[in-house]
mmCIF file of N, CA and C in Angstrom:
data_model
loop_
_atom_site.group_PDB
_atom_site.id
_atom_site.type_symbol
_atom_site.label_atom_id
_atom_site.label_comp_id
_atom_site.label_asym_id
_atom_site.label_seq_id
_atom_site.Cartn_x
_atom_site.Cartn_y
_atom_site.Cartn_z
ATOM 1 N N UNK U 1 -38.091 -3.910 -37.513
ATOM 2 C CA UNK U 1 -37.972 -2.514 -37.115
ATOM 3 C C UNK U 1 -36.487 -2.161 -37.000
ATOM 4 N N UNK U 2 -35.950 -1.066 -37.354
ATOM 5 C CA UNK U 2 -34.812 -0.292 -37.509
ATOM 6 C C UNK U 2 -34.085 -0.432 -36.262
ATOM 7 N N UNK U 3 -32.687 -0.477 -36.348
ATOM 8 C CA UNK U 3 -32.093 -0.038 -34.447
ATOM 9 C C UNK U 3 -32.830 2.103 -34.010
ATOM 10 N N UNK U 4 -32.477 2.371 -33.473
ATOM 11 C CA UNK U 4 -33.406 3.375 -33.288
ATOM 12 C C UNK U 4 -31.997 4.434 -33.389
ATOM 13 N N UNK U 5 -30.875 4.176 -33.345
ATOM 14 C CA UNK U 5 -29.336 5.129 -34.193
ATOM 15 C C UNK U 5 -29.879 5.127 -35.625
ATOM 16 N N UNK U 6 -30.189 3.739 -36.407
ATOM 17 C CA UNK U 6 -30.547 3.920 -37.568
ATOM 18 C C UNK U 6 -31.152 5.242 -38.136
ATOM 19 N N UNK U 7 -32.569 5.357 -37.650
ATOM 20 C CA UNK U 7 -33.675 6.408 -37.741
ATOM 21 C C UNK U 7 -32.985 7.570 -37.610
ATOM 22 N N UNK U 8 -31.754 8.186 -36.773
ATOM 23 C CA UNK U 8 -32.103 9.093 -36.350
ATOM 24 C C UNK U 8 -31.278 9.852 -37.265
ATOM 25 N N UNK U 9 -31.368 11.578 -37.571
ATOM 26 C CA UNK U 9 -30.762 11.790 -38.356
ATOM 27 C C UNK U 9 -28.901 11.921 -37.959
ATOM 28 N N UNK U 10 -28.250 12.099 -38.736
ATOM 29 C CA UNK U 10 -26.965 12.241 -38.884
ATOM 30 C C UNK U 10 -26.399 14.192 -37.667
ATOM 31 N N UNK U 11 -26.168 13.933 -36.826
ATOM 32 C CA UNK U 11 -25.500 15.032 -36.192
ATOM 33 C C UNK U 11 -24.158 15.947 -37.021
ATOM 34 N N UNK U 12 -24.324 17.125 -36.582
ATOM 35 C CA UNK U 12 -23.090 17.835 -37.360
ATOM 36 C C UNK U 12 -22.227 17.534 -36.231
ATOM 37 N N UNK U 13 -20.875 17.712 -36.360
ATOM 38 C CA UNK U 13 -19.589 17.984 -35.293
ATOM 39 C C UNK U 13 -20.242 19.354 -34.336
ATOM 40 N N UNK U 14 -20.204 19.014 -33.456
ATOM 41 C CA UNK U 14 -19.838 20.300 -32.090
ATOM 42 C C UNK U 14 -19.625 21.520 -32.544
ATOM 43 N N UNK U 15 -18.672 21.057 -32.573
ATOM 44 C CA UNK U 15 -17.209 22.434 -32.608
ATOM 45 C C UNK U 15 -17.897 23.074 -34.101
ATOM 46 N N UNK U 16 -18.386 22.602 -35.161
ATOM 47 C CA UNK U 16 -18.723 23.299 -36.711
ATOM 48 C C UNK U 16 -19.873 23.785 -35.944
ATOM 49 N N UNK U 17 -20.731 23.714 -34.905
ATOM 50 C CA UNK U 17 -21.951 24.399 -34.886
ATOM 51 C C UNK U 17 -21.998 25.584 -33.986
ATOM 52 N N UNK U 18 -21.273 25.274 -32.948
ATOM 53 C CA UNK U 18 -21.589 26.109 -31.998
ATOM 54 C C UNK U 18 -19.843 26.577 -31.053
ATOM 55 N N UNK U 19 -18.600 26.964 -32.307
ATOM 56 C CA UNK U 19 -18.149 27.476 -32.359
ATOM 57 C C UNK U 19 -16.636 25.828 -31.676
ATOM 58 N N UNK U 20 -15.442 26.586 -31.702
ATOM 59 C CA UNK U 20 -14.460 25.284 -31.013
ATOM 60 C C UNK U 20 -14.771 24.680 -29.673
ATOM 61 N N UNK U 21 -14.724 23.616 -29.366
ATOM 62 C CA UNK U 21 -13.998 22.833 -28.195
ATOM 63 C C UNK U 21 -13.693 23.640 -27.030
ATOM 64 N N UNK U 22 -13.896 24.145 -25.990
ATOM 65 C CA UNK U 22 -13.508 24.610 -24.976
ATOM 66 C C UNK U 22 -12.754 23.204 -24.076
ATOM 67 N N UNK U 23 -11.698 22.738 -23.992
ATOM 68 C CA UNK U 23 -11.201 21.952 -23.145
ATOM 69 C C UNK U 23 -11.512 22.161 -21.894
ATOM 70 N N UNK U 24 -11.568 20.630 -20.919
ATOM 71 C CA UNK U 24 -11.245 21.182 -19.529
ATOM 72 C C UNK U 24 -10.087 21.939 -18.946
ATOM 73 N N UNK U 25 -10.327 22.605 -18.063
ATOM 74 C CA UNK U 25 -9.464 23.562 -17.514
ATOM 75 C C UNK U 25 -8.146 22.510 -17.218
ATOM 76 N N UNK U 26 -7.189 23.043 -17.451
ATOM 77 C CA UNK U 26 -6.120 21.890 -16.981
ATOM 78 C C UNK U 26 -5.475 21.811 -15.428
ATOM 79 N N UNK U 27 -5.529 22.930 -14.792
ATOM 80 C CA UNK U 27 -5.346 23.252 -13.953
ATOM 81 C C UNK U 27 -6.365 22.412 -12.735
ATOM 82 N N UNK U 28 -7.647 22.378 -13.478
ATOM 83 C CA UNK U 28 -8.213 21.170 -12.545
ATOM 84 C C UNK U 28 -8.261 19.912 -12.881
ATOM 85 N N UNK U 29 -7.262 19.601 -13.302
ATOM 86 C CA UNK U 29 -6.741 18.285 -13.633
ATOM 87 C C UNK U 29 -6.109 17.738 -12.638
ATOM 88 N N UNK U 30 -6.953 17.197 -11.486
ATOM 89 C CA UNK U 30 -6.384 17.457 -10.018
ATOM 90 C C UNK U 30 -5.118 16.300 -10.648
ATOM 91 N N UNK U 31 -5.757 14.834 -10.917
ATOM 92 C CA UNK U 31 -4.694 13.777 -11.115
ATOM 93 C C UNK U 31 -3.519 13.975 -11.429
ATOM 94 N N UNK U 32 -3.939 14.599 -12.783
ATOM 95 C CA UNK U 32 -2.302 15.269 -13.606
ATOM 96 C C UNK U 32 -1.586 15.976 -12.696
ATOM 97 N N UNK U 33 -1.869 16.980 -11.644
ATOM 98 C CA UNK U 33 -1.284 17.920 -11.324
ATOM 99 C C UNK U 33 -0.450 17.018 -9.809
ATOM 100 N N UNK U 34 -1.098 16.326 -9.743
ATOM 101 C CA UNK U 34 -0.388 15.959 -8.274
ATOM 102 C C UNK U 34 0.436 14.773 -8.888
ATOM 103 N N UNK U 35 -0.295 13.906 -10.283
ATOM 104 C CA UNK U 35 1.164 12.991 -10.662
ATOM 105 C C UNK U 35 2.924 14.078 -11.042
ATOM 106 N N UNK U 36 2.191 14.951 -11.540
ATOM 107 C CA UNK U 36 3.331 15.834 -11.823
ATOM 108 C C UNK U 36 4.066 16.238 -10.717
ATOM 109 N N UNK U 37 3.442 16.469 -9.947
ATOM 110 C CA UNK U 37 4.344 17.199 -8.491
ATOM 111 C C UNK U 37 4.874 16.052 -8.130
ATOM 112 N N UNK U 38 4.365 15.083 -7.910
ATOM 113 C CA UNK U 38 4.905 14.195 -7.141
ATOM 114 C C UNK U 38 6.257 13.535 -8.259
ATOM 115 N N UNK U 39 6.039 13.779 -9.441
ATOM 116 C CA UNK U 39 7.484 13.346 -9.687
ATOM 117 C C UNK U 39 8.528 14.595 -9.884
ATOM 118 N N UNK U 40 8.064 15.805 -10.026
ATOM 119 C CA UNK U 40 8.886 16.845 -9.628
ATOM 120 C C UNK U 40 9.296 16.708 -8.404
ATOM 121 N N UNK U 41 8.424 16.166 -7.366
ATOM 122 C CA UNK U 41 9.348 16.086 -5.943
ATOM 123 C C UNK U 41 10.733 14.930 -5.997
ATOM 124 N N UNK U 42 10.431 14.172 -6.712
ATOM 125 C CA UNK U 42 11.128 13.374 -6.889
ATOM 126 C C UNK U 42 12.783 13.469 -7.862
ATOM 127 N N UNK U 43 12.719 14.285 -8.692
ATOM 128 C CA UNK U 43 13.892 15.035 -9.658
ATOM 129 C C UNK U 43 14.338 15.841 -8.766
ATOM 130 N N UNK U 44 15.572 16.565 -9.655
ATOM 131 C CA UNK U 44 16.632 17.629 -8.971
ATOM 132 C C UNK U 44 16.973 18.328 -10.419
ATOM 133 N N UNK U 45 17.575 19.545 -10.514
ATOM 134 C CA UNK U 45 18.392 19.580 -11.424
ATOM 135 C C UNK U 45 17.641 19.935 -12.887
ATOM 136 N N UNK U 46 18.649 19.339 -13.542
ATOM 137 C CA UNK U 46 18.464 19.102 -15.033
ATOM 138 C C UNK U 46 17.445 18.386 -15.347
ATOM 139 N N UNK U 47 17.470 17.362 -14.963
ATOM 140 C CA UNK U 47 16.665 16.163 -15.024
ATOM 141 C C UNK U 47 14.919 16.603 -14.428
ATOM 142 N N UNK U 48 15.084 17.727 -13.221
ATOM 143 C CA UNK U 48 13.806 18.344 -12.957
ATOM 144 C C UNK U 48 12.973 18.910 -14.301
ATOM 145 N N UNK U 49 14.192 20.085 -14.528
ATOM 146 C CA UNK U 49 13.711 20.823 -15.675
ATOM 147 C C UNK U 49 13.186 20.072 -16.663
ATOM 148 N N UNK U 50 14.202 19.369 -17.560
ATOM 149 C CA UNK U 50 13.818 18.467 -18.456
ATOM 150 C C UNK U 50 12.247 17.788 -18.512
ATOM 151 N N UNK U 51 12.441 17.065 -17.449
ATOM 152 C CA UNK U 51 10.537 16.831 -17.237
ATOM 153 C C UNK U 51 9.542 17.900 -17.089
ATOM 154 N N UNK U 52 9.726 19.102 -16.891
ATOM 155 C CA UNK U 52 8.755 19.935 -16.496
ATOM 156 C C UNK U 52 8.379 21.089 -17.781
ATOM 157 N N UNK U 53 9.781 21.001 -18.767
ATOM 158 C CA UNK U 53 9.419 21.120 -20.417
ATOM 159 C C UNK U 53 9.046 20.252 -20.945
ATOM 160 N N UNK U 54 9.196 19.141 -20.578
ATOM 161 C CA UNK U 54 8.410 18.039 -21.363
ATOM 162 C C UNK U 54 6.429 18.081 -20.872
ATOM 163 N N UNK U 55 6.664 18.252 -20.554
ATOM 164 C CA UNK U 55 4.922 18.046 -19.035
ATOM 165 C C UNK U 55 4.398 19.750 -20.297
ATOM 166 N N UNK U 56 4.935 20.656 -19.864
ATOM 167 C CA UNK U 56 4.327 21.878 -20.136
ATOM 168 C C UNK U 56 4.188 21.811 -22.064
ATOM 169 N N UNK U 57 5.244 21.300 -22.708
ATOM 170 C CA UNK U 57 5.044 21.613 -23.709
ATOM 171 C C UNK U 57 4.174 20.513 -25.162
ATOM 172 N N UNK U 58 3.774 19.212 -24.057
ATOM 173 C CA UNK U 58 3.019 18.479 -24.283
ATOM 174 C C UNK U 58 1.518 18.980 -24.028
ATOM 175 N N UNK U 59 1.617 19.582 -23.088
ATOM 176 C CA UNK U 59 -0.024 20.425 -22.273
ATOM 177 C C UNK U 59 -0.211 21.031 -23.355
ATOM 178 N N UNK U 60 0.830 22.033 -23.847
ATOM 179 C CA UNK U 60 0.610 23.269 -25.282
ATOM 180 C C UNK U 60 -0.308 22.193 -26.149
ATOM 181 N N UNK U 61 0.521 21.219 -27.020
ATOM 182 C CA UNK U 61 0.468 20.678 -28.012
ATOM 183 C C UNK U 61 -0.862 20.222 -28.328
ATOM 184 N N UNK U 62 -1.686 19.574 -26.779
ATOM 185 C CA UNK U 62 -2.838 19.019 -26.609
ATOM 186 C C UNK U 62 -3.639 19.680 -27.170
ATOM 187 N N UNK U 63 -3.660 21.353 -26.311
ATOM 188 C CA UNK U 63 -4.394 22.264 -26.316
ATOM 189 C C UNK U 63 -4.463 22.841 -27.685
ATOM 190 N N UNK U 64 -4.073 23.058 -28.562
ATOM 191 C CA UNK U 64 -3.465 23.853 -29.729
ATOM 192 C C UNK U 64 -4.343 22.715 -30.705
ATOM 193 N N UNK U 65 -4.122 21.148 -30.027
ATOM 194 C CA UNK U 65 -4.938 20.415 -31.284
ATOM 195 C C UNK U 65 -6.715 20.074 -30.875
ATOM 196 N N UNK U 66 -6.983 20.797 -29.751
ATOM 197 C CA UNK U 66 -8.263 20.822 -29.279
ATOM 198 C C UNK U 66 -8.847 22.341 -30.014
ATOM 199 N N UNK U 67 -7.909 22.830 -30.466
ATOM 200 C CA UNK U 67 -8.559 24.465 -31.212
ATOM 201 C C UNK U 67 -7.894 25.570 -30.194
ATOM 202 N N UNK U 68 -7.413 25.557 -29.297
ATOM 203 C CA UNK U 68 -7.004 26.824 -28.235
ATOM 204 C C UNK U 68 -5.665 27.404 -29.371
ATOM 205 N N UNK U 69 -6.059 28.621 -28.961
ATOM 206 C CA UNK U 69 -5.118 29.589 -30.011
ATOM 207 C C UNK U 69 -3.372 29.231 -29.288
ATOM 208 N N UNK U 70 -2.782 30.018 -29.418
ATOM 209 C CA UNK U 70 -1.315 30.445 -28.542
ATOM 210 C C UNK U 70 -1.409 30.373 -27.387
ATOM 211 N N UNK U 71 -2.003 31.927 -27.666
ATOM 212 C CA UNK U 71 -2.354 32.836 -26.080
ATOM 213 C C UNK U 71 -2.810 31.998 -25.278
ATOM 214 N N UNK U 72 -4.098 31.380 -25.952
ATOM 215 C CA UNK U 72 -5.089 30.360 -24.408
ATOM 216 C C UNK U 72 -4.028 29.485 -24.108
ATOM 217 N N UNK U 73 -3.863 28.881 -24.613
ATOM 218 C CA UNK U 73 -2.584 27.359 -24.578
ATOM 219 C C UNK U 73 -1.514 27.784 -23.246
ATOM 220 N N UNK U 74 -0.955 29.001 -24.090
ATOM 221 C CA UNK U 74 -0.335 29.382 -22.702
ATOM 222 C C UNK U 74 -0.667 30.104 -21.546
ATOM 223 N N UNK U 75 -1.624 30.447 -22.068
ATOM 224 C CA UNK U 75 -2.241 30.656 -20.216
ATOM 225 C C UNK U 75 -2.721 29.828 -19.363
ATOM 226 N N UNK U 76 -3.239 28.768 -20.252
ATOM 227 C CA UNK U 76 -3.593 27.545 -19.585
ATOM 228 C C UNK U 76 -2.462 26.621 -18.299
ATOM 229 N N UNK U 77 -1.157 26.514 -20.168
ATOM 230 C CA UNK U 77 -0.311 26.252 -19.042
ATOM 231 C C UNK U 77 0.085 26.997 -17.901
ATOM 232 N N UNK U 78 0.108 28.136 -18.018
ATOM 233 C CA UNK U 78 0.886 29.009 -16.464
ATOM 234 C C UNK U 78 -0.252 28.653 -15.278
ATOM 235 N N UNK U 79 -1.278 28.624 -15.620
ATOM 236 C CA UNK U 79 -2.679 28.154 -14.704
ATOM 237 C C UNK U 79 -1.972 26.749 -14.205
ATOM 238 N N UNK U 80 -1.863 25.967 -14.707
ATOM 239 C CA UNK U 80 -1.400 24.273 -14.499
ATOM 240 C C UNK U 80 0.125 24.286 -14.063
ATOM 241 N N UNK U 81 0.775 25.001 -14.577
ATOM 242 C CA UNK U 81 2.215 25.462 -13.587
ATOM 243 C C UNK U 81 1.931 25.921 -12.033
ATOM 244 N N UNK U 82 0.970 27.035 -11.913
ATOM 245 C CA UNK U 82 0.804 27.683 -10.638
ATOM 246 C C UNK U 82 -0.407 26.302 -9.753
ATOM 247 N N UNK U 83 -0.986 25.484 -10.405
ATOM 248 C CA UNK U 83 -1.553 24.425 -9.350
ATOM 249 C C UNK U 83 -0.308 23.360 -9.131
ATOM 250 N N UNK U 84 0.404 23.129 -10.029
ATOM 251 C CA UNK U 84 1.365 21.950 -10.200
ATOM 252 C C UNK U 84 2.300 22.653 -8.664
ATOM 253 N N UNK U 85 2.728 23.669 -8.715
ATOM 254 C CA UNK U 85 3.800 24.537 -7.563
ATOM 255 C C UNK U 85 3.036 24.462 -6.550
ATOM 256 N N UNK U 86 1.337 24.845 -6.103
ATOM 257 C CA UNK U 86 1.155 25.152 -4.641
ATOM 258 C C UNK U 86 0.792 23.590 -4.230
ATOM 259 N N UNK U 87 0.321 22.700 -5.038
ATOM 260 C CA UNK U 87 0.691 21.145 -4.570
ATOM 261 C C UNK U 87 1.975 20.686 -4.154
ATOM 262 N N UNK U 88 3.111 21.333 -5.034
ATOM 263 C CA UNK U 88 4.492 20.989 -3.696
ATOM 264 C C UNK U 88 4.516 21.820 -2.860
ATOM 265 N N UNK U 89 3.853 22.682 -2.388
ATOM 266 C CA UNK U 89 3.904 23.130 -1.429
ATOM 267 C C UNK U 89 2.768 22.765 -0.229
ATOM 268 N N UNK U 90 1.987 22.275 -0.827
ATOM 269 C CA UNK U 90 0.941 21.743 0.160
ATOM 270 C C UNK U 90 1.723 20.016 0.418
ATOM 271 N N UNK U 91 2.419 19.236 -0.594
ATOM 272 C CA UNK U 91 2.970 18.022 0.113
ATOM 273 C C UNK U 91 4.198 18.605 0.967
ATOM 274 N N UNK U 92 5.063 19.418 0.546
ATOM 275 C CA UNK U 92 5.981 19.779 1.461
ATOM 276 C C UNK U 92 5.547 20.254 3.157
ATOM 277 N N UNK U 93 4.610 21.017 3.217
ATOM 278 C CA UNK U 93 4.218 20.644 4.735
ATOM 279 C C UNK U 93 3.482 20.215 5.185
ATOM 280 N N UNK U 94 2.663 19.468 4.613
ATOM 281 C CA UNK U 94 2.415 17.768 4.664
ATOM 282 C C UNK U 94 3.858 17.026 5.281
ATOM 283 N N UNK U 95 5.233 16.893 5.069
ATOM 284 C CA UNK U 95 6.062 16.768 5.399
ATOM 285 C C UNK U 95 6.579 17.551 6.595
ATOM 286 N N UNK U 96 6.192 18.558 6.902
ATOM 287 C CA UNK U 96 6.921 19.472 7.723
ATOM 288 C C UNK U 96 5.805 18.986 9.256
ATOM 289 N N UNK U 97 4.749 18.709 9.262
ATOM 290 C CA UNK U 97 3.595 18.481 9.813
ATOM 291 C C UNK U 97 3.886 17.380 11.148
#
């Protein structure tokens, strides 16, 4: 008797049937967002920035090869910018506490 994958028929791709990929929201990317803060807490400077174009324009790149147009990509990121910011602000008085 057959493995029972054998039998079954062949699936189309997702995304060809029932339109692109909707990614997870990135913004609830709790992990990502608090590894990020937490090494933004950690930078100053140049060296802040530098990582935080690197972080954002890697997020684009992801998104853009999951099917998200421009527009979504970057709204996504400003969504994942504005959780990435009120997490230093929730560890900062966490600190103040």
């Amino acid at each position: 008797m057959p493995p029972v994958a054998a039998i079954q028929p062949r699936r189309r791709s997702v995304a060809n049937e029932n339109g692109p990929v909707v990614p997870f929201p990135v913004e609830r990317r709790t992990a990502h967002v608090r590894r990020c803060a937490g090494e933004l807490d950690g930078l100053h400077g140049e060296e802040a920035r530098l990582y935080w174009l690197k972080v954002c324009r890697e997020l684009a790149v992801e998104l853009q090869k999951l099917g998200s147009s421009e527009n979504q990509a970057r709204a996504a990121v400003f969504a994942f910018q504005d959780e990435v910011q009120q997490e230093l602000m929730r560890l900062h008085q966490a600190d103040e506490a």
